[in-house]
mmCIF file of C-alpha atoms in Angstrom:
data_model
loop_
_atom_site.group_PDB
_atom_site.id
_atom_site.type_symbol
_atom_site.label_atom_id
_atom_site.label_comp_id
_atom_site.label_asym_id
_atom_site.label_seq_id
_atom_site.Cartn_x
_atom_site.Cartn_y
_atom_site.Cartn_z
ATOM 1 C CA MET A 1 11.044 -4.412 1.966
ATOM 2 C CA ASP A 2 9.378 -1.042 2.529
ATOM 3 C CA LYS A 3 6.325 -2.201 0.588
ATOM 4 C CA LEU A 4 6.052 -5.295 2.806
ATOM 5 C CA ARG A 5 6.459 -3.186 5.941
ATOM 6 C CA ARG A 6 3.714 -0.767 4.756
ATOM 7 C CA VAL A 7 1.369 -3.653 3.951
ATOM 8 C CA LEU A 8 1.966 -5.390 7.276
ATOM 9 C CA SER A 9 1.584 -2.172 9.235
ATOM 10 C CA GLY A 10 -1.742 -1.390 7.556
ATOM 11 C CA GLN A 11 -0.538 1.732 5.744
ATOM 12 C CA ASP A 12 -1.179 0.310 2.278
ATOM 13 C CA ASP A 13 -4.796 0.789 1.181
ATOM 14 C CA ASN A 14 -4.895 -2.081 -1.269
ATOM 15 C CA GLU A 15 -8.512 -3.258 -1.130
ATOM 16 C CA GLU A 16 -7.744 -6.085 -3.540
ATOM 17 C CA LEU A 17 -5.463 -7.840 -1.081
ATOM 18 C CA GLY A 18 -7.844 -7.376 1.846
ATOM 19 C CA LEU A 19 -5.198 -5.554 3.827
ATOM 20 C CA THR A 20 -7.176 -2.464 4.828
ATOM 21 C CA ASP A 21 -7.280 -3.446 8.493
ATOM 22 C CA GLN A 22 -4.294 -2.371 10.503
ATOM 23 C CA VAL A 23 -2.241 -5.526 10.662
ATOM 24 C CA LEU A 24 0.159 -4.715 13.463
ATOM 25 C CA ASP A 25 -2.398 -3.514 15.964
ATOM 26 C CA ALA A 26 -2.156 -4.043 19.719
ATOM 27 C CA SER A 27 1.294 -5.551 19.873
ATOM 28 C CA THR A 28 4.403 -4.570 21.739
ATOM 29 C CA LEU A 29 6.772 -6.519 19.491
ATOM 30 C CA SER A 30 8.861 -4.590 16.990
ATOM 31 C CA TYR A 31 8.607 -5.328 13.295
ATOM 32 C CA SER A 32 11.987 -7.064 13.144
ATOM 33 C CA THR A 33 11.120 -9.218 16.178
ATOM 34 C CA ARG A 34 7.854 -10.238 14.547
ATOM 35 C CA VAL A 35 9.608 -11.250 11.331
ATOM 36 C CA LYS A 36 12.297 -13.180 13.218
ATOM 37 C CA TRP A 37 9.747 -15.169 15.233
ATOM 38 C CA PHE A 38 7.647 -15.761 12.122
ATOM 39 C CA VAL A 39 10.676 -17.298 10.396
ATOM 40 C CA ILE A 40 11.621 -19.337 13.488
ATOM 41 C CA CYS A 41 8.092 -20.680 13.969
ATOM 42 C CA PHE A 42 7.575 -21.403 10.266
ATOM 43 C CA ALA A 43 10.951 -23.144 9.957
ATOM 44 C CA GLY A 44 10.161 -25.145 13.103
ATOM 45 C CA GLY A 45 6.885 -26.224 11.524
ATOM 46 C CA ILE A 46 8.611 -27.370 8.365
ATOM 47 C CA LEU A 47 11.252 -29.187 10.413
ATOM 48 C CA CYS A 48 8.555 -30.982 12.444
ATOM 49 C CA SER A 49 6.782 -32.070 9.273
ATOM 50 C CA ILE A 50 10.002 -33.388 7.734
ATOM 51 C CA LEU A 51 10.967 -35.122 10.981
ATOM 52 C CA GLY A 52 7.527 -36.710 11.139
ATOM 53 C CA SER A 53 7.944 -38.006 7.606
ATOM 54 C CA ALA A 54 11.320 -39.498 8.500
ATOM 55 C CA LEU A 55 9.874 -41.177 11.611
ATOM 56 C CA LEU A 56 7.181 -42.886 9.566
ATOM 57 C CA PHE A 57 9.419 -45.866 8.846
ATOM 58 C CA LEU A 58 10.239 -46.653 12.480
ATOM 59 C CA PRO A 59 8.289 -49.166 14.574
ATOM 60 C CA ASN A 60 5.320 -47.250 16.019
ATOM 61 C CA GLY A 61 6.372 -44.521 13.642
ATOM 62 C CA MET A 62 2.843 -43.910 12.457
ATOM 63 C CA LYS A 63 1.905 -42.236 15.733
ATOM 64 C CA LEU A 64 5.055 -40.128 15.692
ATOM 65 C CA PHE A 65 4.477 -39.237 12.056
ATOM 66 C CA ALA A 66 0.914 -38.080 12.683
ATOM 67 C CA VAL A 67 1.869 -36.057 15.763
ATOM 68 C CA PHE A 68 4.925 -34.368 14.238
ATOM 69 C CA TYR A 69 3.233 -33.726 10.903
ATOM 70 C CA THR A 70 0.210 -32.187 12.623
ATOM 71 C CA LEU A 71 2.386 -30.135 15.002
ATOM 72 C CA GLY A 72 4.389 -28.933 12.021
ATOM 73 C CA ASN A 73 1.264 -27.733 10.255
ATOM 74 C CA ILE A 74 -0.002 -26.044 13.419
ATOM 75 C CA ALA A 75 3.353 -24.299 13.931
ATOM 76 C CA ALA A 76 3.451 -23.134 10.317
ATOM 77 C CA LEU A 77 -0.121 -21.891 10.584
ATOM 78 C CA SER A 78 0.449 -20.110 13.874
ATOM 79 C CA SER A 79 3.645 -18.465 12.613
ATOM 80 C CA THR A 80 1.534 -15.858 10.866
ATOM 81 C CA CYS A 81 0.220 -14.790 14.267
ATOM 82 C CA PHE A 82 3.580 -13.098 14.766
ATOM 83 C CA LEU A 83 3.066 -11.011 11.643
ATOM 84 C CA MET A 84 -0.619 -10.169 12.044
ATOM 85 C CA GLY A 85 -1.337 -10.741 15.684
ATOM 86 C CA PRO A 86 -3.512 -13.580 16.953
ATOM 87 C CA LEU A 87 -6.803 -11.689 16.830
ATOM 88 C CA ASN A 88 -6.319 -10.555 13.243
ATOM 89 C CA GLN A 89 -5.254 -14.081 12.307
ATOM 90 C CA LEU A 90 -8.478 -15.510 13.715
ATOM 91 C CA LYS A 91 -10.565 -12.814 12.021
ATOM 92 C CA ARG A 92 -9.005 -13.605 8.669
ATOM 93 C CA MET A 93 -9.199 -17.369 9.162
ATOM 94 C CA PHE A 94 -12.937 -17.235 9.774
ATOM 95 C CA ASP A 95 -13.646 -14.617 7.127
ATOM 96 C CA PRO A 96 -16.552 -15.837 4.941
ATOM 97 C CA LYS A 97 -14.213 -16.053 1.913
ATOM 98 C CA ARG A 98 -12.050 -18.721 3.557
ATOM 99 C CA LEU A 99 -14.378 -20.197 6.171
ATOM 100 C CA ILE A 100 -14.806 -23.530 4.371
ATOM 101 C CA ALA A 101 -11.056 -23.877 3.780
ATOM 102 C CA THR A 102 -10.379 -23.140 7.468
ATOM 103 C CA ILE A 103 -12.944 -25.642 8.718
ATOM 104 C CA VAL A 104 -11.691 -28.388 6.391
ATOM 105 C CA MET A 105 -8.087 -27.711 7.419
ATOM 106 C CA LEU A 106 -8.823 -27.783 11.161
ATOM 107 C CA LEU A 107 -11.005 -30.863 10.758
ATOM 108 C CA CYS A 108 -8.194 -32.699 8.937
ATOM 109 C CA LEU A 109 -5.767 -31.829 11.746
ATOM 110 C CA VAL A 110 -8.104 -33.332 14.340
ATOM 111 C CA LEU A 111 -9.094 -36.366 12.254
ATOM 112 C CA THR A 112 -5.448 -37.279 11.660
ATOM 113 C CA LEU A 113 -4.834 -37.539 15.394
ATOM 114 C CA CYS A 114 -8.130 -39.378 15.958
ATOM 115 C CA ALA A 115 -7.247 -41.958 13.308
ATOM 116 C CA VAL A 116 -3.938 -42.726 14.978
ATOM 117 C CA PHE A 117 -4.773 -42.592 18.676
ATOM 118 C CA TRP A 118 -8.424 -43.624 18.972
ATOM 119 C CA TRP A 119 -9.294 -45.593 15.852
ATOM 120 C CA HIS A 120 -5.808 -47.175 15.345
ATOM 121 C CA LYS A 121 -6.174 -47.086 11.538
ATOM 122 C CA ARG A 122 -2.856 -46.513 9.773
ATOM 123 C CA GLY A 123 -4.347 -46.193 6.296
ATOM 124 C CA LEU A 124 -6.920 -43.696 7.465
ATOM 125 C CA ALA A 125 -4.222 -41.647 9.164
ATOM 126 C CA ILE A 126 -2.212 -41.516 5.918
ATOM 127 C CA ILE A 127 -5.322 -40.414 4.020
ATOM 128 C CA PHE A 128 -5.983 -37.679 6.598
ATOM 129 C CA CYS A 129 -2.352 -36.511 6.375
ATOM 130 C CA ILE A 130 -2.711 -36.207 2.612
ATOM 131 C CA MET A 131 -5.980 -34.350 3.150
ATOM 132 C CA GLN A 132 -4.163 -32.152 5.693
ATOM 133 C CA PHE A 133 -1.608 -31.223 3.052
ATOM 134 C CA LEU A 134 -4.298 -30.484 0.472
ATOM 135 C CA ALA A 135 -6.394 -28.515 2.976
ATOM 136 C CA MET A 136 -3.378 -26.428 4.044
ATOM 137 C CA THR A 137 -2.617 -25.740 0.390
ATOM 138 C CA TRP A 138 -6.226 -24.704 -0.259
ATOM 139 C CA TYR A 139 -6.211 -22.526 2.860
ATOM 140 C CA SER A 140 -2.934 -20.863 1.841
ATOM 141 C CA ILE A 141 -4.171 -20.227 -1.687
ATOM 142 C CA SER A 142 -7.280 -18.547 -0.262
ATOM 143 C CA TYR A 143 -5.055 -15.613 0.757
ATOM 144 C CA ILE A 144 -3.974 -14.991 -2.839
ATOM 145 C CA PRO A 145 -6.342 -12.594 -4.634
ATOM 146 C CA PHE A 146 -8.364 -14.237 -7.416
ATOM 147 C CA ALA A 147 -6.750 -17.643 -6.680
ATOM 148 C CA ARG A 148 -9.918 -19.102 -5.204
#
């Protein structure tokens, strides 16, 4: 736990992990509060995604599925803002090493909602949800050293 706290507070000089920037800069939240809200937001994101999957089989469930699945991914993605801070999160998201993964992920989020609400294409929405899952996986893996 101390190792995690040192890494998240920027006291660990591990260049390999890309954690040389001070991670907990410019925030008034304590470390334990940040971790609690990270867990709450991440769990809420997973719950939204599961709920969206369950709603898929209802009448008009495709719209609910796309909205809840997308909101779940956004909540899970934004949960790391509690650990790093929003500015550091954005800096890392648009870092040249993971720029393509970030753009593909955000594009899939938007295209999923477009397919359901504007184009009214169920099959296309399912394809974009699958692409959303793959893009989120690729984006998450981009944070693991040497995993790209």
